[in-house]
Coordinates of C-alpha atoms in Angstrom, one line a residue:
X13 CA 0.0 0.0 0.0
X14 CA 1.1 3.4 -1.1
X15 CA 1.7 6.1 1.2
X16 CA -1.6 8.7 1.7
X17 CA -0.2 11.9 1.4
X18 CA -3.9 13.1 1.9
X19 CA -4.6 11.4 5.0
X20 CA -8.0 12.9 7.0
X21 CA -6.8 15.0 9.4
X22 CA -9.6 16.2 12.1
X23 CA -9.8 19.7 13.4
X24 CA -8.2 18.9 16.2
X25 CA -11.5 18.5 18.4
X26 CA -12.2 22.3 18.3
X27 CA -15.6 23.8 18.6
X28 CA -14.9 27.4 18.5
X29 CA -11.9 29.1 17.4
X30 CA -8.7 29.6 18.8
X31 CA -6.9 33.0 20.3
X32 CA -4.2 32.9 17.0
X33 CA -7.1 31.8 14.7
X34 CA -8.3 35.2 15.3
X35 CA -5.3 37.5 15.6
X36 CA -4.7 35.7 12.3
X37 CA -8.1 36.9 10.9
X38 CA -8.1 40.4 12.0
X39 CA -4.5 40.8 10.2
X40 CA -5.3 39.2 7.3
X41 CA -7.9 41.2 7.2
X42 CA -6.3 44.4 8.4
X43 CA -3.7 43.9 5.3
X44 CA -6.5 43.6 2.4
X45 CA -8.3 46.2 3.3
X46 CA -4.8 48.5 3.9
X47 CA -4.1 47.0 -0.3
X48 CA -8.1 47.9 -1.4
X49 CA -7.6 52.0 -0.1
X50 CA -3.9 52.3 -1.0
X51 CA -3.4 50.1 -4.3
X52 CA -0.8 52.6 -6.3
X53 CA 1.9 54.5 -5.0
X54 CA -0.5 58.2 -5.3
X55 CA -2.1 56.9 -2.2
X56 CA -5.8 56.3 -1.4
X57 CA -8.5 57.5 -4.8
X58 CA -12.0 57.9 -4.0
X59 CA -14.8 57.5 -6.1
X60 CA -15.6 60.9 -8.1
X61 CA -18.3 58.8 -10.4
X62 CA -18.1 56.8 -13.0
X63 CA -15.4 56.7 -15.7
X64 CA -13.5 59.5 -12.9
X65 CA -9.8 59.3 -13.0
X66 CA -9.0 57.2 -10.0
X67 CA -12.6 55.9 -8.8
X68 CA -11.5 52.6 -7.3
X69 CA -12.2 53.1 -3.3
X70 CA -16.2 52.5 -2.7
X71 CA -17.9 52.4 0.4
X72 CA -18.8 48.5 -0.7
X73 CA -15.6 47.7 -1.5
X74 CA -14.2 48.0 1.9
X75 CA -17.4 46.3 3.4
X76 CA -16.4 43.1 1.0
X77 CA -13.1 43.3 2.1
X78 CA -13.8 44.0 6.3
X79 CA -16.2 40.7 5.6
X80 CA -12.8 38.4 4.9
X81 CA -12.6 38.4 8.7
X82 CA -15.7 36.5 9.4
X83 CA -14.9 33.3 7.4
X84 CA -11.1 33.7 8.9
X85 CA -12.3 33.4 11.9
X86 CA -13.6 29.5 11.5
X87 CA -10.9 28.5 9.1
X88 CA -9.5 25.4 10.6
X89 CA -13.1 24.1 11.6
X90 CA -14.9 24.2 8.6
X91 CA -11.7 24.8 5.9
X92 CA -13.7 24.4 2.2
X93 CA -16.6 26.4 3.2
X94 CA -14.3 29.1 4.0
X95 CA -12.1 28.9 0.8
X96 CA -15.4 29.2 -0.9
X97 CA -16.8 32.2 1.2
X98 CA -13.2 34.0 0.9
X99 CA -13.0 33.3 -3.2
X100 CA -16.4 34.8 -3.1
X101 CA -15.9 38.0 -1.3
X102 CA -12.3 37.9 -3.2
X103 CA -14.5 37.9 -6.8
X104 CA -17.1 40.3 -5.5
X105 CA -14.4 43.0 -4.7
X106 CA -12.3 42.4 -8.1
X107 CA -15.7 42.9 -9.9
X108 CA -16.3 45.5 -8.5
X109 CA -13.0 47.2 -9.3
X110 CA -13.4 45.8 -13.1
X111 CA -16.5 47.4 -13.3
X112 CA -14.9 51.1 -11.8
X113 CA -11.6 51.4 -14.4
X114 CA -9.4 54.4 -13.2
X115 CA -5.7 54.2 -11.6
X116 CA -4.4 50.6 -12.6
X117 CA -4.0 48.0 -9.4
X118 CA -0.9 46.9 -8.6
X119 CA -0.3 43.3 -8.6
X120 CA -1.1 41.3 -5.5
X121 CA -2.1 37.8 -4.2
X122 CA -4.9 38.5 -1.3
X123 CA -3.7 37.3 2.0
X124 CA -6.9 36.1 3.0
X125 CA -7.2 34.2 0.2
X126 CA -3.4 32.5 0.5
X127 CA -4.5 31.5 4.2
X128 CA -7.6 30.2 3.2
X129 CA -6.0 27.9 0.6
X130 CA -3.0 27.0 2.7
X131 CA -5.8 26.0 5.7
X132 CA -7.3 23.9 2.5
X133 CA -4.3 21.9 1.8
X134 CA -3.7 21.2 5.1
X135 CA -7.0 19.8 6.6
X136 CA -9.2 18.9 3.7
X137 CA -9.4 16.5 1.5
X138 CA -7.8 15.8 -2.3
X139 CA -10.6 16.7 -4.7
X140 CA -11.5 19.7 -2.2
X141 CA -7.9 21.1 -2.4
X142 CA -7.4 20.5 -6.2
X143 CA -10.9 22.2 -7.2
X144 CA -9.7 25.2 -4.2
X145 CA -6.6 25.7 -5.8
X146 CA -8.1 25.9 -9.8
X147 CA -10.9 28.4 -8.1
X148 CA -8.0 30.7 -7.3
X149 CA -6.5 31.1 -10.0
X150 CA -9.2 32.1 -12.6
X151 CA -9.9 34.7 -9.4
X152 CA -7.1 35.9 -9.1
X153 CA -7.1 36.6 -12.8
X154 CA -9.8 38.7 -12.8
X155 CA -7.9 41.3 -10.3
X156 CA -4.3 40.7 -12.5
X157 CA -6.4 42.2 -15.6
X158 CA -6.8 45.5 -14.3
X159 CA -3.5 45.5 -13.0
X160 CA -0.7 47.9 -14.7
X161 CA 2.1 44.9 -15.2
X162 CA 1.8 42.6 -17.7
X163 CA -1.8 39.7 -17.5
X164 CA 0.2 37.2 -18.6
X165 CA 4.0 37.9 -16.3
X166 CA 1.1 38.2 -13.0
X167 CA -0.9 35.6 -14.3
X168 CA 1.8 33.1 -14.5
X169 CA 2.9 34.2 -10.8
X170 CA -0.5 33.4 -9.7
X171 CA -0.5 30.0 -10.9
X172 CA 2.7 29.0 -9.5
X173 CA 2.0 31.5 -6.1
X174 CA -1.3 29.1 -5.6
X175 CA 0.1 25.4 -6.6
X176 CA 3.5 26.7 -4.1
X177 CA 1.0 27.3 -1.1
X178 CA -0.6 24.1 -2.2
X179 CA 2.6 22.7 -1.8
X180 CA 3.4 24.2 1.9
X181 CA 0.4 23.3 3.4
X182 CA 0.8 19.4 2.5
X183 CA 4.4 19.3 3.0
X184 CA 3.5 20.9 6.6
X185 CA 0.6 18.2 6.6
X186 CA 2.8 15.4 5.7
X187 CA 5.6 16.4 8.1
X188 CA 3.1 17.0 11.5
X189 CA 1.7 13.5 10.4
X190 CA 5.1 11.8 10.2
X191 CA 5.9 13.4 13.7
X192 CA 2.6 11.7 14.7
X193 CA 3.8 8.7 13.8
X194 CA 7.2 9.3 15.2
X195 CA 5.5 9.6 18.5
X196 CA 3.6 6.7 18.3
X197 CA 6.5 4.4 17.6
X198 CA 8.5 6.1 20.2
X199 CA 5.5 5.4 22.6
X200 CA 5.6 1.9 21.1
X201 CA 8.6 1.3 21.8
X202 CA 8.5 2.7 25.4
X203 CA 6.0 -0.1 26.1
X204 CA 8.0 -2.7 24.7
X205 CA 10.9 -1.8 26.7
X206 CA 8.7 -1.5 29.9
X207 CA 7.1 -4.8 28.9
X208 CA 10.8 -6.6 28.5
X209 CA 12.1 -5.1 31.8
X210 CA 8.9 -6.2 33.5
X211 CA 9.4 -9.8 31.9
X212 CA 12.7 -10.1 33.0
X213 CA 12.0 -9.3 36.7
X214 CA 9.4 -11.8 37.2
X215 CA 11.6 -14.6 35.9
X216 CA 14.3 -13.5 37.7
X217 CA 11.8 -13.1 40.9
X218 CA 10.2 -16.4 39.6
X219 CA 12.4 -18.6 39.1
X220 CA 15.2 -17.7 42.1
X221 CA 12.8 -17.8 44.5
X222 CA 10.5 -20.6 43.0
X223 CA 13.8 -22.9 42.5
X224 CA 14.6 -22.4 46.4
X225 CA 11.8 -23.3 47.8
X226 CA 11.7 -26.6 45.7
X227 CA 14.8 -27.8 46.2
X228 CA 14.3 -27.0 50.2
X229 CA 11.1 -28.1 50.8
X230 CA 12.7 -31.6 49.3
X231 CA 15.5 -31.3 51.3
X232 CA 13.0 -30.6 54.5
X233 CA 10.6 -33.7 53.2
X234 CA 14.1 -36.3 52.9
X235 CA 15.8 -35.2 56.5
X236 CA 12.4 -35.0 58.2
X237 CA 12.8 -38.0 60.2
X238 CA 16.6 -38.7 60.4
X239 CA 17.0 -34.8 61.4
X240 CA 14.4 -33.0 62.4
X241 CA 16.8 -29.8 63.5
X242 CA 18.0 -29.5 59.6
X243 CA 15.0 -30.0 58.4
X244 CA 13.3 -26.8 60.5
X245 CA 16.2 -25.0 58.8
X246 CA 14.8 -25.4 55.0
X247 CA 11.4 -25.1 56.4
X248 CA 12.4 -21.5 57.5
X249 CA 14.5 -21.1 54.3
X250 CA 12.1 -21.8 52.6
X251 CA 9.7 -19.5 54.5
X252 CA 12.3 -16.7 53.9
X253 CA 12.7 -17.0 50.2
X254 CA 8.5 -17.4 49.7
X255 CA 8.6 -14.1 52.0
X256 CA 11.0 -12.5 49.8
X257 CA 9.3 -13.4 46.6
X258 CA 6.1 -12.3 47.8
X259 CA 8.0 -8.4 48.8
X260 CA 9.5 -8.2 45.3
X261 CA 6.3 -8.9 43.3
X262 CA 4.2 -6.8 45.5
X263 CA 7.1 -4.2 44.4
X264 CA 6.6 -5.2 41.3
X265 CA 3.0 -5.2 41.1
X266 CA 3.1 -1.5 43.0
X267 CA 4.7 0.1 39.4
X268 CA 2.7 -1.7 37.4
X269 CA -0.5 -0.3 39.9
X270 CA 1.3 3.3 40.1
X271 CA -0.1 6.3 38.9
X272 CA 0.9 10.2 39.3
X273 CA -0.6 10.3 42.8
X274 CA 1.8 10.6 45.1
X275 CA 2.4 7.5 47.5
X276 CA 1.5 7.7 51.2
X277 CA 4.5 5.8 51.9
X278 CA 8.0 5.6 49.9
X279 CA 8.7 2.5 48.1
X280 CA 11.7 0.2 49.1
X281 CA 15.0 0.4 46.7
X282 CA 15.6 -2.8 44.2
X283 CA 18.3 -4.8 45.5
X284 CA 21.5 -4.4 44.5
X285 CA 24.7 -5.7 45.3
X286 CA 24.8 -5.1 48.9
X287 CA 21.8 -8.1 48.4
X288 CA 24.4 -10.6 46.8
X289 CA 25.7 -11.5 50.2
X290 CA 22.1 -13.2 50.9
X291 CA 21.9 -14.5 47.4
X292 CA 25.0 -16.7 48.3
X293 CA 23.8 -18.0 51.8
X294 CA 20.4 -18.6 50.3
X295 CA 22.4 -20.8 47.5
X296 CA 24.6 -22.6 50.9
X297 CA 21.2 -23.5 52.2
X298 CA 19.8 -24.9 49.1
X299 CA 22.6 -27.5 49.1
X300 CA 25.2 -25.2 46.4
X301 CA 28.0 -24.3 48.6
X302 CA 29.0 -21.0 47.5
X303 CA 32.0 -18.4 48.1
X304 CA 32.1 -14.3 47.9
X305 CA 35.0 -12.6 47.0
X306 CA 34.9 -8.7 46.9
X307 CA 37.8 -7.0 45.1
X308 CA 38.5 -3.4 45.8
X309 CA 37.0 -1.0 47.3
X310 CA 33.4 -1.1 47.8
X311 CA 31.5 1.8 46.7
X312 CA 27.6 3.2 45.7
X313 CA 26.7 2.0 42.5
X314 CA 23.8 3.8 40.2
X315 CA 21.0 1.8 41.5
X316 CA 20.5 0.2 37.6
X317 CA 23.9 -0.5 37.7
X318 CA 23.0 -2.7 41.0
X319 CA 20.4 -4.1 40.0
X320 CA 21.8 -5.7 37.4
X321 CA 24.8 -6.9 39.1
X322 CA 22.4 -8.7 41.5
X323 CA 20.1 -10.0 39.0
X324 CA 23.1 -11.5 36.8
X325 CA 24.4 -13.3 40.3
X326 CA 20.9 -14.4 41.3
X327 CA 20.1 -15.5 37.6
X328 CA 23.7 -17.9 37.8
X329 CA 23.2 -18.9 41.0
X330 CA 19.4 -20.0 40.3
X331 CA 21.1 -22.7 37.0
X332 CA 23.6 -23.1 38.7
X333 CA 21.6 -25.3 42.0
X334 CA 19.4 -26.2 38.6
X335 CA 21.6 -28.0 36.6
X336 CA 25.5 -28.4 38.1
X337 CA 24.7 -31.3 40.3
X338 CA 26.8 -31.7 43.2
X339 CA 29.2 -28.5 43.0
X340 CA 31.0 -25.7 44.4
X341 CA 30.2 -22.2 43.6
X342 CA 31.8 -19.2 43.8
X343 CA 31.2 -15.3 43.2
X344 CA 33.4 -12.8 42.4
X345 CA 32.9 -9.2 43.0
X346 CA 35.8 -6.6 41.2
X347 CA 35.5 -3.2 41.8
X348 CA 37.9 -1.5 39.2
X349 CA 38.4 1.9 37.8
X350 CA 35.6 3.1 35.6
X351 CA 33.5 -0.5 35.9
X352 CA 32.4 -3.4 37.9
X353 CA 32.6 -6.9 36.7
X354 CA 31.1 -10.0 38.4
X355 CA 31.9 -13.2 37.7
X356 CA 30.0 -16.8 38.7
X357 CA 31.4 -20.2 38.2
X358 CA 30.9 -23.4 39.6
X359 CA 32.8 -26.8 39.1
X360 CA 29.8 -29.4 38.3
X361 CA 29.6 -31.5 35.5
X362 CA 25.8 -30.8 35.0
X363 CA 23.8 -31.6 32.5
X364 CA 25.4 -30.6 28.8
X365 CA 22.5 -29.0 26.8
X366 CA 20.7 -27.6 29.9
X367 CA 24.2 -25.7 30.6
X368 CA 25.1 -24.9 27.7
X369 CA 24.6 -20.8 26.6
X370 CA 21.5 -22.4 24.4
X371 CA 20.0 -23.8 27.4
X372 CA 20.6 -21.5 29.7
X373 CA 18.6 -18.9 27.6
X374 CA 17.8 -19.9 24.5
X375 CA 14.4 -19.2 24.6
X376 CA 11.0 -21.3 25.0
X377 CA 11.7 -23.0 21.8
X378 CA 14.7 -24.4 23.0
X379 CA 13.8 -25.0 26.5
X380 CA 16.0 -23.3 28.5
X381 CA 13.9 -20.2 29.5
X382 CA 14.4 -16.8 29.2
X383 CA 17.6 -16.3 31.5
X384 CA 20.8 -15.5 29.3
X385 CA 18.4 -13.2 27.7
X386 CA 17.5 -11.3 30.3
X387 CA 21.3 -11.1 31.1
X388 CA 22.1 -9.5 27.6
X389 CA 19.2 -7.1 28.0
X390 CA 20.6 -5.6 30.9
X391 CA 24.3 -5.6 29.7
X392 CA 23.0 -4.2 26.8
X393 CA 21.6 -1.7 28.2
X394 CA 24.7 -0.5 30.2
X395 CA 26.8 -0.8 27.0
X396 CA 28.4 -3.9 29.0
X397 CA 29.5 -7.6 28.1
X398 CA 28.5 -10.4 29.2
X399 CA 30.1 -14.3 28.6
X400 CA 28.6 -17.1 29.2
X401 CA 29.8 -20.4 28.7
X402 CA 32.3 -23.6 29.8
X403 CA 35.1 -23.5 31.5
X404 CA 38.6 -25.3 30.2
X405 CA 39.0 -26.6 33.8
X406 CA 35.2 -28.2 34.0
X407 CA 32.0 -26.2 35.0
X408 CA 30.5 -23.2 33.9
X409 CA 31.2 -19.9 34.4
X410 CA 28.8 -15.8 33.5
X411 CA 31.1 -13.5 33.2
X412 CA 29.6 -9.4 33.2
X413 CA 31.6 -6.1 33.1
X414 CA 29.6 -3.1 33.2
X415 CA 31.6 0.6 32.7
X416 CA 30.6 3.2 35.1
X417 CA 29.7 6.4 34.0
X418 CA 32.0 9.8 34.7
X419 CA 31.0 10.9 38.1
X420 CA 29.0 7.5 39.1
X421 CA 30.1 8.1 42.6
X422 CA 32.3 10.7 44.6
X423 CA 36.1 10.1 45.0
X424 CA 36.8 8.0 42.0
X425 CA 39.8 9.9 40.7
X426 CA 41.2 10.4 44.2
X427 CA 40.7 6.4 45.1
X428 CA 41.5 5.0 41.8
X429 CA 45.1 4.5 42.7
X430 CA 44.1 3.1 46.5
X431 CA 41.8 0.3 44.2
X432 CA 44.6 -0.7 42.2
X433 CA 47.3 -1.0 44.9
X434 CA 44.3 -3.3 46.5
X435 CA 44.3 -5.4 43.4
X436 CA 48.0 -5.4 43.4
X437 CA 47.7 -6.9 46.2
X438 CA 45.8 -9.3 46.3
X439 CA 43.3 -8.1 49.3
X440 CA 39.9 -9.5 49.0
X441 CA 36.7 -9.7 50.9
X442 CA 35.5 -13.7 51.3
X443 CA 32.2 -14.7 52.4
X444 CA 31.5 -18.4 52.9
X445 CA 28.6 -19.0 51.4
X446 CA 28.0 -22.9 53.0
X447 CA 25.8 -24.0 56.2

């Protein structure tokens, strides 16, 4: 389908018109009737009867011409009647002046009559604007022939005067209605992104929290007889992370809920990665023994910046219990100059196609969910890189680095050379991660 360049456009829901709809129509107005009693150079010439030298100023003339206002007025509500009404008035008056020869006229194109046609063009449709625009013409004719250049040198600039407003107002048309469009794409688009980010946090929510309580309420159900002590431990595992996972989605569920009312109470901050401490003792008491090591010096992080970092870690940690099998974990933390990386690996053999970068996020189609996904959407988003994959030595490792922006956080430059003697070295920050 072929573009419409003469798409409907409505009067913009108007019922009366607007405050620059009528200073419009009281200057266009104020101009023609300025060009009816001044036409030549000698100034005003009033009617001394008929045949007199310079009888072109009449009484009715300048009625005709004061009445342009009136149709002005409503141009962008009703826009053919009023070409029609202001081609009318435009005819009467040039009639009149045929029909009163003196001083010539000099050569004009009425201003009422250029914003009538333009209004055309812009808001009507096709065969309204093409029949507006040959009405003009032949009108504007009638006023070149008692003018003292050349009919055919004015006549010509009439014609290609009228088809260049005829241009303007559809090019303007065309370009408001590609900035339309523009809009709604961009508002498209704003949706999709909102409807990604929201996907990604329920899975992350989902399937962290889900996969803990599973794996400890069957760790509760196998040691409930033989050891009822660590059995009471999953159970209130497990009642943690069902607590947790409730807190986030109602978090969740508050944006979705949220409107420009203020709230009566502030919400609580994502987590971020002063949360990955818990992450790894939740994955100790889910049976994946699991290690922290912090590298350089902690400091704030933009809260997206956090969240990601925490939802990368809680995301590897989450296949990790899935599919390593029996395996040690462990989480690395590196605060460097101008970024952050994370890294989690583990040492299980696992299952090969569930643990392999397919698997791990390839989509419903492959089975493996929607997790490496998610990762890449929020490295993406940070301009980051992520790497997912085997490691040489056995196991599997995700890999993220995410630069900071200039000015992330206060005393960067002034630390930077602290965090690297740290990572010269060697000084690190270990949690144990096992119960």
């Amino acid at each position: 389908m072929g573009r419409d360049y003469f798409p409907p456009v409505p009067p913009e829901g108007r019922t009366r018109p607007s405050r620059g709809d009528v200073v419009l129509a009281v200057v266009a107005t104020a101009v023609e009737v300025l060009a009816y009693l001044f036409p030549g150079p000698a100034g005003p010439t009033i009617s001394t009867g008929p045949g007199g030298v310079g009888s072109r100023v009449t009484v009715s003339g300048v009625v005709l011409v004061a009445l342009f206002v009136v149709p002005l007025l409503v141009r962008r509500l009703h826009p053919v009647p009023v070409l029609g009404a202001v081609l009318a008035l435009q005819l009467a008056v040039n009639l009149g002046v045929a029909a009163d020869p003196g001083t010539p006229m000099t050569h004009s194109y009425g201003a009422a009559t250029a914003i009538a046609l333009y209004t055309a063009a812009r808001y009507a449709g096709p065969r309204a604007v093409a029949i507006g625009a040959a009405a003009c013409v032949p009108v504007q004719w009638v006023r070149d022939a008692q003018g003292a250049e050349p009919f055919a040198m004015t006549a010509t600039l009439d014609a290609v005067f009228t088809a260049a407003i005829v241009a303007l107002g559809l090019g303007v048309r065309q370009w408001k209605l590609q900035l339309d469009i523009n809009r709604r794409l961009l508002a498209d688009h704003a949706v999709a992104e909102e409807r990604r980010r929201i996907a990604r946090e329920l899975h992350d929510i989902v399937a962290h929290h889900i996969t803990t309580m599973y794996l400890m309420s069957g760790g509760a159900r196998a040691t409930l007889d033989r050891a009822p002590e660590t059995a009471r431990d999953a159970l209130l595992t497990l009642e943690e992370s069902g607590r947790t996972a409730l807190h986030e989605m109602r978090q969740l569920l508050g944006v979705l809920r949220s409107t420009d009312t203020p709230e009566e109470t502030p919400s609580e901050p994502q987590p971020g990665v002063d949360g990955i401490e818990r992450l790894v003792a939740d994955a100790g008491a889910a049976g994946l023994p699991t290690e922290l090591h912090v590298t350089g010096r902690p400091r704030p992080l933009p809260m997206t910046v956090g969240l990601t970092l925490y939802r990368i870690v809680q995301e590897a940690l989450t296949n990790a219990r899935k599919h390593a099998g029996p395996a040690r974990a462990t989480v690395r933390l590196a605060y460097l100059e101008g970024r952050v990386t994370v890294e989690v690996t583990d040492d299980g053999a696992g299952a090969g196609s569930a643990r392999a970068p397919g698997g791990l996020g390839g989509g419903a189609a492959a089975g493996g969910g929607y997790g490496l996904l998610g990762m890449r959407e929020r490295i993406a988003l940070h301009d980051g890189t992520l790497r997912v994959g085997s490691r040489a030595e056995g196991g599997f490792e995700v890999v993220a680095s995410v630069p900071l922006p200039v000015g992330a956080y206060e005393g960067d430059a002034h630390e930077s050379g602290r965090h690297e003697a740290d990572a010269h070295d060697g000084a690190t920050h270990e949690k144990d991660g096992t119960r």
